[in-house]
Amino acid sequence: MERIYLDHAATSPMHPQVIEIMLEVMQSTFGNPSSIHSFGREARHLIDQARAGLADSIGAKENEIIFTSGGTEADNMALFGVAESYQHKGKHIITTKVEHHAVLHACQKLEKMGFEVTYLPVDESGQISLDDLRTALRDDTILVSIMYGNNEVGTLQPITEIGQLLKDHQAMFHTDAVQAYGVEQIEVNQSFIDLLSVSAHKINGPKGTGFLYARSNVKLSPRSFGGEQERKRRAGTENIAAIVGFHEASSISNGNRKAKREQFLELKRTLIEKLRKLNVEFNINGILENSLPHVLNLSFPGTSVEAMLVNLDLAGIAVSSGSACTAGSIEPSHVLVAMFGKNSERLTNSIRFSFGFNTTVEEVSKTAEETARIVSRLKK
């Protein structure tokens, strides 16, 4: 049976060029980057090259890139690092109700530590109101963390407008750009972003590596202690092969961003048009005109998310839902709850389709046909 993978927002397969360059590094460069001998210097040179390339991809300086184990650690480093370093200026933090759990759970922990957190609501498209942010902003606000593009429904937030609103305020502006990096053009200075999180495995790089961009004037309390790596901001011997692989994945992803966006938008249009031709009843969660090109979240009235996921998997199609499905119970997606309310039927019948560099129009067409058959069967 042919298997179709449409869950690239969860994780993406490594690009062949990334695998090739990582194997080369693993075979030839094993020195500790902190060692001063030739083996260490060779490893350090590779890390320096990667740092420079990744910094350039967002318009940052090399010393503003901190390598992490991925997006979760980057988010945690940003939130806890800023909170501990600037608590003398205030203990108020602003975020949204639709953030990734790496931000939301960190905020919940900070609340237990005595910080006050305001969770901004979103409209039915999944977007915050700038007026709500302006109202929530206080003299003692030290951090605003608002994601670039949502991982479940794809909605983009008005990042540049948020940055402009905050540029004359003491609050640091952090954005989780894990889903947006590589598909959206990100310029940290033009958008007045102080901190930004990225993960390699979302852009066909290796799992277990990512970075936090932190503007040079931002003070960050470290989360790990030991060596003096990453300018004393993150202790631990660097994963050289993964960092080099991350850089290669970034170069590929950002190098053909325009063509990739067009490819993803075509796949999105194909799936929607095919479902309509097959007379499938569905609603789009989010807004097509203002969303990540590779993420499409659809609600299928009269179905259940568990049945849809199981039947699609049996048909060889891998997709996902915003819900954490467990045996016999579903925890509703916090994103859909924020958008539509806790009583909306969309909480129990929504599926996320997400595309990658190797997704074809034929695969998406077949997915639409199988989806139509499954929806028809379930509604009977």
Coordinates of C-alpha atoms in Angstrom, one line a residue:
M1 CA 0.0 0.0 0.0
E2 CA 1.3 3.4 -0.9
R3 CA 1.7 5.6 2.2
I4 CA 1.2 9.4 2.1
Y5 CA 2.7 11.6 4.7
L6 CA 0.8 14.9 5.3
D7 CA 2.0 15.7 8.8
H8 CA 5.0 17.8 8.0
A9 CA 4.0 20.4 10.7
A10 CA 4.6 17.7 13.3
T11 CA 8.0 16.8 11.9
S12 CA 9.5 16.6 8.4
P13 CA 11.8 13.9 6.7
M14 CA 15.4 14.9 6.5
H15 CA 16.5 16.3 3.1
P16 CA 19.0 13.9 1.3
Q17 CA 21.5 16.7 1.1
V18 CA 21.3 17.2 4.9
I19 CA 21.9 13.5 5.5
E20 CA 24.8 13.6 3.2
I21 CA 26.6 16.5 4.8
M22 CA 25.9 15.2 8.3
L23 CA 27.4 11.8 7.5
E24 CA 30.4 13.6 6.1
V25 CA 30.8 15.6 9.3
M26 CA 30.3 12.6 11.6
Q27 CA 33.0 10.7 9.7
S28 CA 35.6 13.5 9.5
T29 CA 35.1 16.0 12.3
F30 CA 34.9 14.6 15.8
G31 CA 36.9 17.2 17.7
N32 CA 35.5 19.1 20.7
P33 CA 34.8 22.7 19.5
S34 CA 36.2 24.0 22.8
S35 CA 39.6 22.4 22.2
I36 CA 42.4 24.6 20.9
H37 CA 44.2 22.0 18.9
S38 CA 43.5 21.4 15.1
F39 CA 40.7 18.9 15.6
G40 CA 38.9 21.3 17.9
R41 CA 39.5 24.3 15.6
E42 CA 38.0 22.3 12.6
A43 CA 34.9 21.6 14.6
R44 CA 34.7 25.2 15.8
H45 CA 35.0 26.5 12.2
L46 CA 32.0 24.4 11.1
I47 CA 29.9 25.8 13.9
D48 CA 31.0 29.3 13.2
Q49 CA 30.0 28.9 9.5
A50 CA 26.6 27.5 10.5
R51 CA 26.0 30.3 13.0
A52 CA 26.8 32.9 10.4
G53 CA 24.5 31.4 7.8
L54 CA 21.6 31.0 10.3
A55 CA 22.0 34.5 11.6
D56 CA 22.0 35.9 8.0
S57 CA 18.7 34.0 7.3
I58 CA 16.8 36.3 9.7
G59 CA 19.0 39.4 9.4
A60 CA 20.7 38.9 12.8
K61 CA 24.3 39.1 14.0
E62 CA 26.3 35.9 14.6
N63 CA 26.6 36.5 18.3
E64 CA 22.8 36.7 18.6
I65 CA 22.3 33.0 17.7
I66 CA 22.2 30.5 20.6
F67 CA 22.1 26.8 19.6
T68 CA 19.6 24.8 21.5
S69 CA 18.1 21.3 21.4
G70 CA 15.1 22.6 19.5
G71 CA 12.1 24.9 19.7
T72 CA 10.9 23.9 23.1
E73 CA 14.3 24.7 24.7
A74 CA 14.5 27.9 22.8
D75 CA 11.0 29.0 24.0
N76 CA 11.9 28.0 27.6
M77 CA 15.2 29.8 27.4
A78 CA 13.5 33.0 26.1
L79 CA 10.7 33.0 28.7
F80 CA 12.6 31.9 31.8
G81 CA 15.7 33.7 30.8
V82 CA 14.0 37.1 30.4
A83 CA 11.7 36.6 33.4
E84 CA 14.6 35.9 35.8
S85 CA 16.8 38.7 34.3
Y86 CA 14.2 41.5 34.3
Q87 CA 12.0 40.7 37.2
H88 CA 13.4 43.8 39.0
K89 CA 11.5 45.8 36.3
G90 CA 8.2 44.0 36.7
K91 CA 6.6 40.6 36.8
H92 CA 4.0 40.9 34.1
I93 CA 4.1 38.8 30.9
I94 CA 1.7 38.8 27.9
T95 CA 1.1 35.8 25.6
T96 CA -1.9 34.4 23.7
K97 CA -4.3 31.5 24.3
V98 CA -3.1 29.8 21.1
E99 CA 0.6 29.4 21.7
H100 CA 2.5 26.1 21.5
H101 CA 2.5 24.3 24.8
A102 CA 6.3 25.0 25.1
V103 CA 5.2 28.6 25.8
L104 CA 1.9 28.0 27.6
H105 CA 3.3 25.5 30.0
A106 CA 6.3 27.7 30.7
C107 CA 3.9 30.6 31.4
Q108 CA 2.0 28.4 33.8
K109 CA 5.2 27.5 35.6
L110 CA 6.1 31.2 35.8
E111 CA 2.7 32.0 37.3
K112 CA 3.6 29.5 40.1
M113 CA 6.9 31.4 40.6
G114 CA 5.0 34.7 41.2
F115 CA 4.7 36.2 37.7
E116 CA 1.4 37.5 36.4
V117 CA 0.5 36.3 32.9
T118 CA -2.2 37.8 30.6
Y119 CA -3.4 35.4 27.9
L120 CA -4.8 37.3 24.9
P121 CA -7.9 36.0 23.2
V122 CA -8.1 35.4 19.4
D123 CA -11.0 35.9 16.9
E124 CA -12.4 33.0 14.8
S125 CA -9.6 33.3 12.3
G126 CA -7.1 32.7 15.2
Q127 CA -5.6 36.2 15.2
I128 CA -5.1 38.5 18.2
S129 CA -6.4 42.1 18.3
L130 CA -3.7 44.8 18.5
D131 CA -6.1 46.8 20.6
D132 CA -6.3 43.9 23.1
L133 CA -2.5 43.9 23.3
R134 CA -2.3 47.7 23.7
T135 CA -4.9 47.5 26.5
A136 CA -3.0 44.6 28.2
L137 CA 0.3 46.3 28.1
R138 CA 1.4 47.8 31.5
D139 CA 4.4 49.7 32.8
D140 CA 5.5 46.5 34.6
T141 CA 5.2 44.2 31.5
I142 CA 8.6 42.7 30.8
L143 CA 7.9 40.2 28.1
V144 CA 5.4 39.7 25.2
S145 CA 5.5 36.2 23.6
I146 CA 3.3 35.8 20.5
M147 CA 3.9 33.1 17.9
Y148 CA 4.6 33.9 14.3
G149 CA 2.4 31.3 12.7
N150 CA 0.1 28.8 14.4
N151 CA 1.1 25.2 14.3
E152 CA -2.4 23.9 14.2
V153 CA -4.4 26.2 12.0
G154 CA -1.6 28.1 10.3
T155 CA -2.8 31.6 11.2
L156 CA -0.2 34.3 11.0
Q157 CA -0.1 37.0 13.6
P158 CA 0.6 40.7 12.8
I159 CA 4.3 40.4 14.0
T160 CA 5.7 43.6 12.5
E161 CA 2.8 45.7 13.9
I162 CA 3.3 44.0 17.3
G163 CA 7.0 44.9 17.2
Q164 CA 6.3 48.5 16.3
L165 CA 3.8 48.7 19.2
L166 CA 6.5 47.4 21.6
K167 CA 9.6 49.1 20.3
D168 CA 9.4 52.0 22.7
H169 CA 8.3 49.9 25.6
Q170 CA 10.6 48.1 28.1
A171 CA 9.0 44.7 27.3
M172 CA 11.0 42.2 25.3
F173 CA 9.2 40.8 22.2
H174 CA 9.6 37.0 21.7
T175 CA 8.0 35.0 18.9
D176 CA 7.9 31.3 18.4
A177 CA 8.7 31.0 14.7
V178 CA 9.1 27.3 14.6
Q179 CA 6.4 26.8 11.9
A180 CA 7.1 30.0 10.0
Y181 CA 10.9 29.7 9.6
G182 CA 11.8 28.6 6.1
V183 CA 8.4 29.5 4.5
E184 CA 7.9 33.1 5.7
Q185 CA 10.5 35.9 5.1
I186 CA 11.6 36.8 8.6
E187 CA 13.6 40.0 9.3
V188 CA 14.1 40.5 13.0
N189 CA 15.2 44.1 12.8
Q190 CA 12.4 45.3 10.5
S191 CA 9.9 43.6 12.8
F192 CA 11.5 44.8 16.0
I193 CA 11.8 41.2 17.3
D194 CA 14.0 40.7 20.4
L195 CA 13.9 36.9 20.7
L196 CA 12.9 34.2 18.2
S197 CA 12.7 30.4 18.4
V198 CA 13.4 28.0 15.5
S199 CA 13.6 24.2 15.2
A200 CA 15.6 22.2 12.6
H201 CA 13.3 19.2 12.2
K202 CA 10.4 21.3 10.8
I203 CA 12.5 22.3 7.8
N204 CA 13.9 18.9 6.8
G205 CA 16.8 19.1 9.2
P206 CA 17.7 16.8 12.1
K207 CA 15.7 16.4 15.3
G208 CA 17.3 17.6 18.5
T209 CA 18.7 21.0 17.4
G210 CA 17.4 24.5 17.0
F211 CA 18.3 28.1 17.9
L212 CA 17.2 31.0 19.9
Y213 CA 17.9 34.4 18.4
A214 CA 18.4 36.9 21.3
R215 CA 19.1 40.5 20.4
S216 CA 22.6 41.5 21.7
N217 CA 21.2 43.9 24.3
V218 CA 18.9 41.2 25.8
K219 CA 20.1 39.8 29.1
L220 CA 19.3 36.1 29.5
S221 CA 19.6 34.1 32.7
P222 CA 21.1 30.7 31.6
R223 CA 19.1 27.5 32.0
S224 CA 22.0 25.1 32.1
F225 CA 25.4 25.3 33.8
G226 CA 28.8 23.8 33.2
G227 CA 31.0 24.9 30.4
E228 CA 31.2 28.3 28.7
Q229 CA 29.7 27.3 25.4
E230 CA 27.4 29.7 23.5
R231 CA 29.0 32.7 25.2
K232 CA 28.1 31.3 28.6
R233 CA 24.4 31.2 27.7
R234 CA 24.1 27.4 27.2
A235 CA 26.5 25.0 28.7
G236 CA 27.3 21.7 26.9
T237 CA 29.4 20.3 24.0
E238 CA 27.8 21.3 20.7
N239 CA 26.2 18.7 18.4
I240 CA 28.4 19.6 15.4
A241 CA 26.8 17.3 12.8
A242 CA 23.3 18.4 13.7
I243 CA 24.2 22.1 13.6
V244 CA 25.8 21.7 10.2
G245 CA 22.8 19.7 9.1
F246 CA 20.5 22.5 10.4
H247 CA 22.5 25.1 8.4
E248 CA 22.2 23.0 5.2
A249 CA 18.4 22.6 5.8
S250 CA 18.1 26.3 6.3
S251 CA 20.1 27.1 3.2
I252 CA 17.9 24.8 1.1
S253 CA 14.6 26.0 2.7
N254 CA 15.3 29.7 2.6
G255 CA 17.1 29.5 -0.8
N256 CA 14.0 28.3 -2.6
R257 CA 11.4 29.8 -0.3
K258 CA 9.4 31.5 -3.1
A259 CA 9.1 28.3 -5.2
K260 CA 8.2 26.3 -2.1
R261 CA 5.5 28.7 -1.0
E262 CA 3.9 28.5 -4.5
Q263 CA 4.1 24.6 -4.4
F264 CA 2.4 24.5 -1.0
L265 CA -0.3 27.0 -2.0
E266 CA -1.0 24.8 -5.1
L267 CA -1.3 21.7 -2.9
K268 CA -3.6 23.6 -0.5
R269 CA -5.8 24.8 -3.5
T270 CA -5.8 21.2 -4.9
L271 CA -7.1 19.7 -1.7
I272 CA -9.8 22.3 -1.2
E273 CA -11.0 22.2 -4.8
K274 CA -11.0 18.4 -5.0
L275 CA -13.0 18.1 -1.8
R276 CA -15.5 20.6 -3.2
K277 CA -15.8 18.7 -6.5
L278 CA -16.5 15.5 -4.5
N279 CA -19.3 17.3 -2.6
V280 CA -17.6 16.9 0.8
E281 CA -19.0 19.2 3.5
F282 CA -16.2 21.0 5.3
N283 CA -15.2 24.2 7.0
I284 CA -11.8 25.9 7.0
N285 CA -10.3 26.6 10.4
G286 CA -8.4 29.8 10.1
I287 CA -8.1 32.1 7.2
L288 CA -6.5 31.2 3.8
E289 CA -5.4 34.7 3.0
N290 CA -3.4 35.1 6.1
S291 CA -1.9 31.7 6.9
L292 CA 1.2 29.5 6.6
P293 CA 1.3 28.0 3.1
H294 CA 1.9 24.5 4.2
V295 CA -0.8 24.1 6.9
L296 CA -4.5 23.5 6.3
N297 CA -6.9 22.7 9.1
L298 CA -10.4 21.4 8.1
S299 CA -13.6 20.6 10.1
F300 CA -15.8 17.8 8.7
P301 CA -19.3 18.1 10.2
G302 CA -20.9 14.8 11.2
T303 CA -17.6 13.0 11.8
S304 CA -15.3 12.4 14.7
V305 CA -11.6 13.1 14.8
E306 CA -10.6 9.7 16.2
A307 CA -12.5 7.9 13.5
M308 CA -11.1 10.1 10.8
L309 CA -7.5 9.7 11.9
V310 CA -7.9 5.9 12.2
N311 CA -9.6 5.5 8.9
L312 CA -7.1 7.7 7.1
D313 CA -4.2 5.9 8.6
L314 CA -5.7 2.5 7.5
A315 CA -5.9 4.1 4.0
G316 CA -2.1 4.8 4.3
I317 CA -2.6 8.6 4.9
A318 CA -0.8 10.2 7.8
V319 CA -2.4 13.4 9.1
S320 CA -3.1 14.8 12.6
S321 CA -5.4 16.7 14.7
G322 CA -5.1 19.4 17.3
S323 CA -6.5 17.0 19.8
A324 CA -4.4 14.7 21.9
C325 CA -6.2 11.4 21.3
T326 CA -6.0 8.8 24.1
A327 CA -7.9 5.6 24.5
G328 CA -11.5 6.5 24.8
S329 CA -11.1 10.2 25.4
I330 CA -10.1 13.4 23.6
E331 CA -8.6 16.5 25.0
P332 CA -9.9 19.4 22.9
S333 CA -7.4 21.5 21.0
H334 CA -6.7 24.6 23.1
V335 CA -6.3 26.5 19.8
L336 CA -9.8 25.6 18.5
V337 CA -11.3 26.3 21.9
A338 CA -9.8 29.8 21.8
M339 CA -11.1 30.3 18.3
F340 CA -14.6 28.8 18.5
G341 CA -15.5 28.2 22.2
K342 CA -15.5 25.0 24.2
N343 CA -18.9 23.9 22.9
S344 CA -18.1 24.1 19.2
E345 CA -18.4 20.8 17.3
R346 CA -15.2 21.8 15.4
L347 CA -13.3 20.6 18.5
T348 CA -14.2 17.0 17.7
N349 CA -14.1 16.9 13.9
S350 CA -11.1 18.9 12.8
I351 CA -8.1 17.5 10.9
R352 CA -4.7 19.2 10.1
F353 CA -3.1 18.5 6.7
S354 CA 0.4 19.8 6.3
F355 CA 2.7 19.6 3.3
G356 CA 6.4 19.2 2.7
F357 CA 9.0 19.5 -0.1
N358 CA 8.3 15.9 -1.3
T359 CA 4.5 16.2 -1.3
T360 CA 2.9 15.8 -4.8
V361 CA -0.3 17.0 -6.3
E362 CA -1.2 13.3 -7.0
E363 CA -0.8 12.5 -3.3
V364 CA -3.0 15.4 -2.3
S365 CA -5.7 14.4 -4.9
K366 CA -5.7 10.8 -3.6
T367 CA -6.0 12.1 -0.1
A368 CA -9.1 14.1 -1.1
E369 CA -10.7 11.1 -2.7
E370 CA -10.0 8.9 0.4
T371 CA -11.2 11.6 2.7
A372 CA -14.4 11.9 0.7
R373 CA -15.0 8.2 0.9
I374 CA -14.3 8.1 4.7
V375 CA -16.5 11.2 5.4
S376 CA -19.4 9.7 3.4
R377 CA -19.1 6.3 5.3
L378 CA -18.8 7.9 8.7
K379 CA -21.8 10.2 8.2
K380 CA -24.0 7.3 7.2

